[in-house]
Amino acid sequence: MDPIDLSSSRVNLNGPGDWKQWISIIHKFATAQNVWEYIDPSNAEKPALSKPEEPTVQQIRPTASDLTDLTAEEFRRLEFLHTQYRTKVQTHRDQQKALSSIQQHIVKTIGNYYSTIADEHDIAKELALLKARVQPTDWAHEQEVLERYYAVLKAPNRSKIDTWITSWQRILTEAQKLDLPDIKNLRPTRQFLQAVSSINPAFTDYWINKMEDEARNKPNWQDSFPDGIKISEIFERSHKAKRATGSKAVFSTFQNEGPNQSNNGYNDGDKGSNRRSKPSCLCGKKHYYSECYYLSKAARPNGWKPNKDIEHKINQKLEDPVLKEKVNRSLERYAGQRPQEPQAVQDHQNSADVRGTAFAGRHVTQEAQRSTFATSVYPLKDSFILDSGSDTHICNNKNRFVSYEPLTIEEVPSRTT
């Protein structure tokens, strides 16, 4: 809010819980306009705002009756007093205008409390009456803040995470100013992690485990561990990064794509028409993690130097344990898919991708399949990959079942991603 514009304030005095913020807005505005000392409801001995008095010739020479009785020097002194007077008059006008704005703001924002000041026209007395009527006791204020604090923790809105985090940070700051026992040390951190566990359980598990590990092994660990505000900032960045990449399915299989075309973005082996556009990397460019100089040491050319700002932003994003694990897993998977077999076998694989693994999709002849499986060192050969985002997995080989219980025939909907 602009310090000289009360009209932009949306805080209304609806009850004791609003008093502190409501009077704080008036305080800031009145201080900026140099009128707070005249209306401060906490000060019983307030000075009155009076209009400046115009200087007279008698102030320069008590015996003078008009200007003609003054010497040249005395006349200059009178002119100086008049200059000061004009400045004081302008200041007084500005202060009167500020008080008028405050009066309008009070009337517009006090709602049902208007009857408290209905018969009063002096702003200082109005604020004193409202303070006596609305301001909560210290105990009541602490209780009200605690109730709002725990109310915010109860139900974070998945669709409005940014708004919820702002509300959390606001009420936590308010509670910290009151030095409430409930928010001492790292209690807010633990409470926040529990609150977001339904939204991102992996995030909560990571930080709870990290907290327990540091508590056992690291002296003075609480001094460096993220507090309630910091952990909410980390979660907010994590949620934004997750939302930005949420449309990319984990372990998704694409038609006509082989092992080098899994959703980690590595498409080195296929230059055909089915190649997907490259995704956005953490560095802001369009390429795969394996091609990023910041993430993959193997991709860096000799003499390359990182941009410190980009490197800092990437490190902030990697504070999200889920995203960090995804990047590491992608880089490791890419490294495991690098050619290890003889060139003849590799050439054959480039022309006829493996079929039968979790990532296979292109049709090859039976002879090509046998040749590939006989020599390939592809680490996911004959493997089933669990999709953590799916509640149904289909297997066409009963020999791989640990146990088997027939069910009634059901239709299983499926689609290509």
PDB file of N, CA and C in Angstrom, residues 105-176:
ATOM      1  N   HIS A 105     -11.390   7.028   6.214  1.00  0.00           N
ATOM      2  CA  HIS A 105     -10.982   5.620   6.304  1.00  0.00           C
ATOM      3  C   HIS A 105     -11.620   4.939   7.513  1.00  0.00           C
ATOM      4  N   ILE A 106     -11.647   5.632   8.630  1.00  0.00           N
ATOM      5  CA  ILE A 106     -12.250   5.062   9.848  1.00  0.00           C
ATOM      6  C   ILE A 106     -13.718   4.742   9.618  1.00  0.00           C
ATOM      7  N   VAL A 107     -14.443   5.699   9.076  1.00  0.00           N
ATOM      8  CA  VAL A 107     -15.884   5.510   8.868  1.00  0.00           C
ATOM      9  C   VAL A 107     -16.156   4.357   7.901  1.00  0.00           C
ATOM     10  N   LYS A 108     -15.320   4.215   6.873  1.00  0.00           N
ATOM     11  CA  LYS A 108     -15.552   3.185   5.858  1.00  0.00           C
ATOM     12  C   LYS A 108     -15.193   1.780   6.329  1.00  0.00           C
ATOM     13  N   THR A 109     -14.320   1.655   7.317  1.00  0.00           N
ATOM     14  CA  THR A 109     -13.771   0.334   7.644  1.00  0.00           C
ATOM     15  C   THR A 109     -14.159  -0.215   9.007  1.00  0.00           C
ATOM     16  N   ILE A 110     -14.945   0.511   9.802  1.00  0.00           N
ATOM     17  CA  ILE A 110     -15.236   0.008  11.153  1.00  0.00           C
ATOM     18  C   ILE A 110     -16.535  -0.784  11.232  1.00  0.00           C
ATOM     19  N   GLY A 111     -17.298  -0.839  10.162  1.00  0.00           N
ATOM     20  CA  GLY A 111     -18.474  -1.700  10.125  1.00  0.00           C
ATOM     21  C   GLY A 111     -19.434  -1.478  11.278  1.00  0.00           C
ATOM     22  N   ASN A 112     -19.706  -2.558  12.028  1.00  0.00           N
ATOM     23  CA  ASN A 112     -20.684  -2.507  13.122  1.00  0.00           C
ATOM     24  C   ASN A 112     -20.224  -1.683  14.318  1.00  0.00           C
ATOM     25  N   TYR A 113     -18.956  -1.269  14.316  1.00  0.00           N
ATOM     26  CA  TYR A 113     -18.455  -0.467  15.438  1.00  0.00           C
ATOM     27  C   TYR A 113     -18.713   1.028  15.242  1.00  0.00           C
ATOM     28  N   TYR A 114     -19.409   1.390  14.189  1.00  0.00           N
ATOM     29  CA  TYR A 114     -19.657   2.816  13.949  1.00  0.00           C
ATOM     30  C   TYR A 114     -20.417   3.454  15.105  1.00  0.00           C
ATOM     31  N   SER A 115     -21.316   2.715  15.717  1.00  0.00           N
ATOM     32  CA  SER A 115     -22.100   3.281  16.826  1.00  0.00           C
ATOM     33  C   SER A 115     -21.209   3.711  17.989  1.00  0.00           C
ATOM     34  N   THR A 116     -20.010   3.133  18.067  1.00  0.00           N
ATOM     35  CA  THR A 116     -19.086   3.493  19.149  1.00  0.00           C
ATOM     36  C   THR A 116     -18.613   4.930  19.019  1.00  0.00           C
ATOM     37  N   ILE A 117     -18.521   5.431  17.787  1.00  0.00           N
ATOM     38  CA  ILE A 117     -17.997   6.786  17.565  1.00  0.00           C
ATOM     39  C   ILE A 117     -19.031   7.700  16.921  1.00  0.00           C
ATOM     40  N   ALA A 118     -20.279   7.274  16.880  1.00  0.00           N
ATOM     41  CA  ALA A 118     -21.306   8.032  16.151  1.00  0.00           C
ATOM     42  C   ALA A 118     -21.436   9.471  16.633  1.00  0.00           C
ATOM     43  N   ASP A 119     -21.263   9.712  17.918  1.00  0.00           N
ATOM     44  CA  ASP A 119     -21.446  11.057  18.476  1.00  0.00           C
ATOM     45  C   ASP A 119     -20.135  11.810  18.653  1.00  0.00           C
ATOM     46  N   GLU A 120     -19.042  11.260  18.146  1.00  0.00           N
ATOM     47  CA  GLU A 120     -17.732  11.898  18.321  1.00  0.00           C
ATOM     48  C   GLU A 120     -17.201  12.344  16.961  1.00  0.00           C
ATOM     49  N   HIS A 121     -16.549  13.514  16.931  1.00  0.00           N
ATOM     50  CA  HIS A 121     -16.034  14.058  15.677  1.00  0.00           C
ATOM     51  C   HIS A 121     -14.530  14.322  15.726  1.00  0.00           C
ATOM     52  N   ASP A 122     -13.927  14.152  16.864  1.00  0.00           N
ATOM     53  CA  ASP A 122     -12.483  14.328  16.991  1.00  0.00           C
ATOM     54  C   ASP A 122     -11.803  12.975  16.748  1.00  0.00           C
ATOM     55  N   ILE A 123     -10.876  12.935  15.790  1.00  0.00           N
ATOM     56  CA  ILE A 123     -10.263  11.659  15.408  1.00  0.00           C
ATOM     57  C   ILE A 123      -9.517  11.019  16.567  1.00  0.00           C
ATOM     58  N   ALA A 124      -8.795  11.811  17.338  1.00  0.00           N
ATOM     59  CA  ALA A 124      -8.043  11.264  18.466  1.00  0.00           C
ATOM     60  C   ALA A 124      -8.976  10.574  19.456  1.00  0.00           C
ATOM     61  N   LYS A 125     -10.112  11.190  19.730  1.00  0.00           N
ATOM     62  CA  LYS A 125     -11.078  10.597  20.664  1.00  0.00           C
ATOM     63  C   LYS A 125     -11.758   9.375  20.046  1.00  0.00           C
ATOM     64  N   GLU A 126     -11.987   9.408  18.737  1.00  0.00           N
ATOM     65  CA  GLU A 126     -12.584   8.247  18.063  1.00  0.00           C
ATOM     66  C   GLU A 126     -11.688   7.017  18.193  1.00  0.00           C
ATOM     67  N   LEU A 127     -10.396   7.205  17.939  1.00  0.00           N
ATOM     68  CA  LEU A 127      -9.468   6.078  18.033  1.00  0.00           C
ATOM     69  C   LEU A 127      -9.354   5.571  19.464  1.00  0.00           C
ATOM     70  N   ALA A 128      -9.405   6.481  20.421  1.00  0.00           N
ATOM     71  CA  ALA A 128      -9.349   6.074  21.826  1.00  0.00           C
ATOM     72  C   ALA A 128     -10.578   5.240  22.194  1.00  0.00           C
ATOM     73  N   LEU A 129     -11.748   5.642  21.710  1.00  0.00           N
ATOM     74  CA  LEU A 129     -12.974   4.887  21.976  1.00  0.00           C
ATOM     75  C   LEU A 129     -12.934   3.502  21.325  1.00  0.00           C
ATOM     76  N   LEU A 130     -12.461   3.460  20.090  1.00  0.00           N
ATOM     77  CA  LEU A 130     -12.378   2.178  19.390  1.00  0.00           C
ATOM     78  C   LEU A 130     -11.370   1.245  20.051  1.00  0.00           C
ATOM     79  N   LYS A 131     -10.267   1.802  20.515  1.00  0.00           N
ATOM     80  CA  LYS A 131      -9.270   0.981  21.201  1.00  0.00           C
ATOM     81  C   LYS A 131      -9.863   0.350  22.456  1.00  0.00           C
ATOM     82  N   ALA A 132     -10.569   1.160  23.244  1.00  0.00           N
ATOM     83  CA  ALA A 132     -11.175   0.645  24.474  1.00  0.00           C
ATOM     84  C   ALA A 132     -12.242  -0.407  24.178  1.00  0.00           C
ATOM     85  N   ARG A 133     -12.901  -0.272  23.035  1.00  0.00           N
ATOM     86  CA  ARG A 133     -13.999  -1.188  22.693  1.00  0.00           C
ATOM     87  C   ARG A 133     -13.507  -2.463  22.011  1.00  0.00           C
ATOM     88  N   VAL A 134     -12.489  -2.364  21.160  1.00  0.00           N
ATOM     89  CA  VAL A 134     -12.142  -3.481  20.273  1.00  0.00           C
ATOM     90  C   VAL A 134     -10.825  -4.168  20.627  1.00  0.00           C
ATOM     91  N   GLN A 135      -9.820  -3.396  21.037  1.00  0.00           N
ATOM     92  CA  GLN A 135      -8.500  -4.007  21.249  1.00  0.00           C
ATOM     93  C   GLN A 135      -8.585  -5.174  22.234  1.00  0.00           C
ATOM     94  N   PRO A 136      -8.093  -6.371  21.839  1.00  0.00           N
ATOM     95  CA  PRO A 136      -8.171  -7.521  22.742  1.00  0.00           C
ATOM     96  C   PRO A 136      -7.117  -7.435  23.836  1.00  0.00           C
ATOM     97  N   THR A 137      -7.336  -8.159  24.913  1.00  0.00           N
ATOM     98  CA  THR A 137      -6.304  -8.280  25.944  1.00  0.00           C
ATOM     99  C   THR A 137      -5.160  -9.113  25.383  1.00  0.00           C
ATOM    100  N   ASP A 138      -4.012  -9.062  26.040  1.00  0.00           N
ATOM    101  CA  ASP A 138      -2.863  -9.831  25.566  1.00  0.00           C
ATOM    102  C   ASP A 138      -3.195 -11.317  25.481  1.00  0.00           C
ATOM    103  N   TRP A 139      -3.873 -11.828  26.516  1.00  0.00           N
ATOM    104  CA  TRP A 139      -4.201 -13.253  26.523  1.00  0.00           C
ATOM    105  C   TRP A 139      -5.154 -13.595  25.386  1.00  0.00           C
ATOM    106  N   ALA A 140      -6.171 -12.773  25.198  1.00  0.00           N
ATOM    107  CA  ALA A 140      -7.153 -13.031  24.141  1.00  0.00           C
ATOM    108  C   ALA A 140      -6.507 -12.946  22.761  1.00  0.00           C
ATOM    109  N   HIS A 141      -5.581 -11.995  22.605  1.00  0.00           N
ATOM    110  CA  HIS A 141      -4.899 -11.849  21.321  1.00  0.00           C
ATOM    111  C   HIS A 141      -4.034 -13.072  21.024  1.00  0.00           C
ATOM    112  N   GLU A 142      -3.307 -13.552  22.029  1.00  0.00           N
ATOM    113  CA  GLU A 142      -2.487 -14.745  21.839  1.00  0.00           C
ATOM    114  C   GLU A 142      -3.349 -15.943  21.456  1.00  0.00           C
ATOM    115  N   GLN A 143      -4.476 -16.090  22.130  1.00  0.00           N
ATOM    116  CA  GLN A 143      -5.368 -17.209  21.835  1.00  0.00           C
ATOM    117  C   GLN A 143      -5.926 -17.114  20.422  1.00  0.00           C
ATOM    118  N   GLU A 144      -6.273 -15.913  20.015  1.00  0.00           N
ATOM    119  CA  GLU A 144      -6.837 -15.715  18.677  1.00  0.00           C
ATOM    120  C   GLU A 144      -5.793 -16.022  17.606  1.00  0.00           C
ATOM    121  N   VAL A 145      -4.549 -15.606  17.832  1.00  0.00           N
ATOM    122  CA  VAL A 145      -3.473 -15.887  16.875  1.00  0.00           C
ATOM    123  C   VAL A 145      -3.215 -17.387  16.786  1.00  0.00           C
ATOM    124  N   LEU A 146      -3.200 -18.060  17.932  1.00  0.00           N
ATOM    125  CA  LEU A 146      -2.995 -19.511  17.935  1.00  0.00           C
ATOM    126  C   LEU A 146      -4.091 -20.238  17.169  1.00  0.00           C
ATOM    127  N   GLU A 147      -5.319 -19.805  17.338  1.00  0.00           N
ATOM    128  CA  GLU A 147      -6.431 -20.444  16.630  1.00  0.00           C
ATOM    129  C   GLU A 147      -6.278 -20.278  15.120  1.00  0.00           C
ATOM    130  N   ARG A 148      -5.885 -19.092  14.699  1.00  0.00           N
ATOM    131  CA  ARG A 148      -5.679 -18.876  13.265  1.00  0.00           C
ATOM    132  C   ARG A 148      -4.473 -19.664  12.759  1.00  0.00           C
ATOM    133  N   TYR A 149      -3.452 -19.778  13.590  1.00  0.00           N
ATOM    134  CA  TYR A 149      -2.236 -20.519  13.230  1.00  0.00           C
ATOM    135  C   TYR A 149      -2.573 -21.988  12.931  1.00  0.00           C
ATOM    136  N   TYR A 150      -3.292 -22.632  13.827  1.00  0.00           N
ATOM    137  CA  TYR A 150      -3.624 -24.042  13.635  1.00  0.00           C
ATOM    138  C   TYR A 150      -4.694 -24.234  12.565  1.00  0.00           C
ATOM    139  N   ALA A 151      -5.532 -23.224  12.367  1.00  0.00           N
ATOM    140  CA  ALA A 151      -6.528 -23.312  11.294  1.00  0.00           C
ATOM    141  C   ALA A 151      -5.850 -23.332   9.928  1.00  0.00           C
ATOM    142  N   VAL A 152      -4.798 -22.538   9.768  1.00  0.00           N
ATOM    143  CA  VAL A 152      -4.058 -22.520   8.507  1.00  0.00           C
ATOM    144  C   VAL A 152      -3.396 -23.869   8.256  1.00  0.00           C
ATOM    145  N   LEU A 153      -2.899 -24.508   9.316  1.00  0.00           N
ATOM    146  CA  LEU A 153      -2.204 -25.784   9.168  1.00  0.00           C
ATOM    147  C   LEU A 153      -3.133 -26.939   8.810  1.00  0.00           C
ATOM    148  N   LYS A 154      -4.408 -26.798   9.071  1.00  0.00           N
ATOM    149  CA  LYS A 154      -5.318 -27.936   8.926  1.00  0.00           C
ATOM    150  C   LYS A 154      -5.516 -28.383   7.486  1.00  0.00           C
ATOM    151  N   ALA A 155      -5.776 -27.468   6.592  1.00  0.00           N
ATOM    152  CA  ALA A 155      -6.206 -27.886   5.258  1.00  0.00           C
ATOM    153  C   ALA A 155      -5.592 -27.038   4.160  1.00  0.00           C
ATOM    154  N   PRO A 156      -4.358 -27.328   3.751  1.00  0.00           N
ATOM    155  CA  PRO A 156      -3.794 -26.606   2.608  1.00  0.00           C
ATOM    156  C   PRO A 156      -4.554 -26.940   1.338  1.00  0.00           C
ATOM    157  N   ASN A 157      -4.829 -25.931   0.553  1.00  0.00           N
ATOM    158  CA  ASN A 157      -5.593 -26.082  -0.681  1.00  0.00           C
ATOM    159  C   ASN A 157      -4.646 -26.412  -1.828  1.00  0.00           C
ATOM    160  N   ARG A 158      -4.832 -27.590  -2.431  1.00  0.00           N
ATOM    161  CA  ARG A 158      -3.932 -28.026  -3.498  1.00  0.00           C
ATOM    162  C   ARG A 158      -3.931 -27.060  -4.681  1.00  0.00           C
ATOM    163  N   SER A 159      -5.061 -26.452  -4.952  1.00  0.00           N
ATOM    164  CA  SER A 159      -5.161 -25.583  -6.121  1.00  0.00           C
ATOM    165  C   SER A 159      -4.672 -24.165  -5.850  1.00  0.00           C
ATOM    166  N   LYS A 160      -4.425 -23.846  -4.579  1.00  0.00           N
ATOM    167  CA  LYS A 160      -3.989 -22.492  -4.240  1.00  0.00           C
ATOM    168  C   LYS A 160      -2.823 -22.550  -3.255  1.00  0.00           C
ATOM    169  N   ILE A 161      -1.793 -23.295  -3.624  1.00  0.00           N
ATOM    170  CA  ILE A 161      -0.651 -23.485  -2.729  1.00  0.00           C
ATOM    171  C   ILE A 161       0.044 -22.162  -2.436  1.00  0.00           C
ATOM    172  N   ASP A 162       0.226 -21.323  -3.450  1.00  0.00           N
ATOM    173  CA  ASP A 162       0.926 -20.050  -3.246  1.00  0.00           C
ATOM    174  C   ASP A 162       0.196 -19.182  -2.222  1.00  0.00           C
ATOM    175  N   THR A 163      -1.129 -19.109  -2.347  1.00  0.00           N
ATOM    176  CA  THR A 163      -1.922 -18.319  -1.403  1.00  0.00           C
ATOM    177  C   THR A 163      -1.836 -18.902  -0.002  1.00  0.00           C
ATOM    178  N   TRP A 164      -1.894 -20.223   0.082  1.00  0.00           N
ATOM    179  CA  TRP A 164      -1.829 -20.882   1.388  1.00  0.00           C
ATOM    180  C   TRP A 164      -0.474 -20.647   2.060  1.00  0.00           C
ATOM    181  N   ILE A 165       0.604 -20.734   1.302  1.00  0.00           N
ATOM    182  CA  ILE A 165       1.937 -20.514   1.872  1.00  0.00           C
ATOM    183  C   ILE A 165       2.074 -19.072   2.355  1.00  0.00           C
ATOM    184  N   THR A 166       1.524 -18.123   1.606  1.00  0.00           N
ATOM    185  CA  THR A 166       1.556 -16.727   2.048  1.00  0.00           C
ATOM    186  C   THR A 166       0.812 -16.563   3.366  1.00  0.00           C
ATOM    187  N   SER A 167      -0.342 -17.214   3.491  1.00  0.00           N
ATOM    188  CA  SER A 167      -1.107 -17.151   4.745  1.00  0.00           C
ATOM    189  C   SER A 167      -0.324 -17.774   5.890  1.00  0.00           C
ATOM    190  N   TRP A 168       0.341 -18.885   5.606  1.00  0.00           N
ATOM    191  CA  TRP A 168       1.153 -19.560   6.631  1.00  0.00           C
ATOM    192  C   TRP A 168       2.284 -18.658   7.118  1.00  0.00           C
ATOM    193  N   GLN A 169       2.997 -18.053   6.186  1.00  0.00           N
ATOM    194  CA  GLN A 169       4.121 -17.199   6.555  1.00  0.00           C
ATOM    195  C   GLN A 169       3.649 -15.976   7.332  1.00  0.00           C
ATOM    196  N   ARG A 170       2.479 -15.441   6.971  1.00  0.00           N
ATOM    197  CA  ARG A 170       1.955 -14.263   7.665  1.00  0.00           C
ATOM    198  C   ARG A 170       1.587 -14.589   9.113  1.00  0.00           C
ATOM    199  N   ILE A 171       0.854 -15.683   9.308  1.00  0.00           N
ATOM    200  CA  ILE A 171       0.421 -16.014  10.670  1.00  0.00           C
ATOM    201  C   ILE A 171       1.596 -16.494  11.517  1.00  0.00           C
ATOM    202  N   LEU A 172       2.574 -17.170  10.904  1.00  0.00           N
ATOM    203  CA  LEU A 172       3.756 -17.598  11.660  1.00  0.00           C
ATOM    204  C   LEU A 172       4.557 -16.388  12.128  1.00  0.00           C
ATOM    205  N   THR A 173       4.717 -15.393  11.265  1.00  0.00           N
ATOM    206  CA  THR A 173       5.426 -14.175  11.650  1.00  0.00           C
ATOM    207  C   THR A 173       4.708 -13.466  12.788  1.00  0.00           C
ATOM    208  N   GLU A 174       3.386 -13.425  12.718  1.00  0.00           N
ATOM    209  CA  GLU A 174       2.601 -12.796  13.777  1.00  0.00           C
ATOM    210  C   GLU A 174       2.765 -13.543  15.093  1.00  0.00           C
ATOM    211  N   ALA A 175       2.763 -14.872  15.035  1.00  0.00           N
ATOM    212  CA  ALA A 175       2.927 -15.679  16.245  1.00  0.00           C
ATOM    213  C   ALA A 175       4.331 -15.539  16.823  1.00  0.00           C
ATOM    214  N   GLN A 176       5.329 -15.411  15.947  1.00  0.00           N
ATOM    215  CA  GLN A 176       6.709 -15.247  16.421  1.00  0.00           C
ATOM    216  C   GLN A 176       6.890 -13.919  17.148  1.00  0.00           C
TER     217      GLN A 176
END
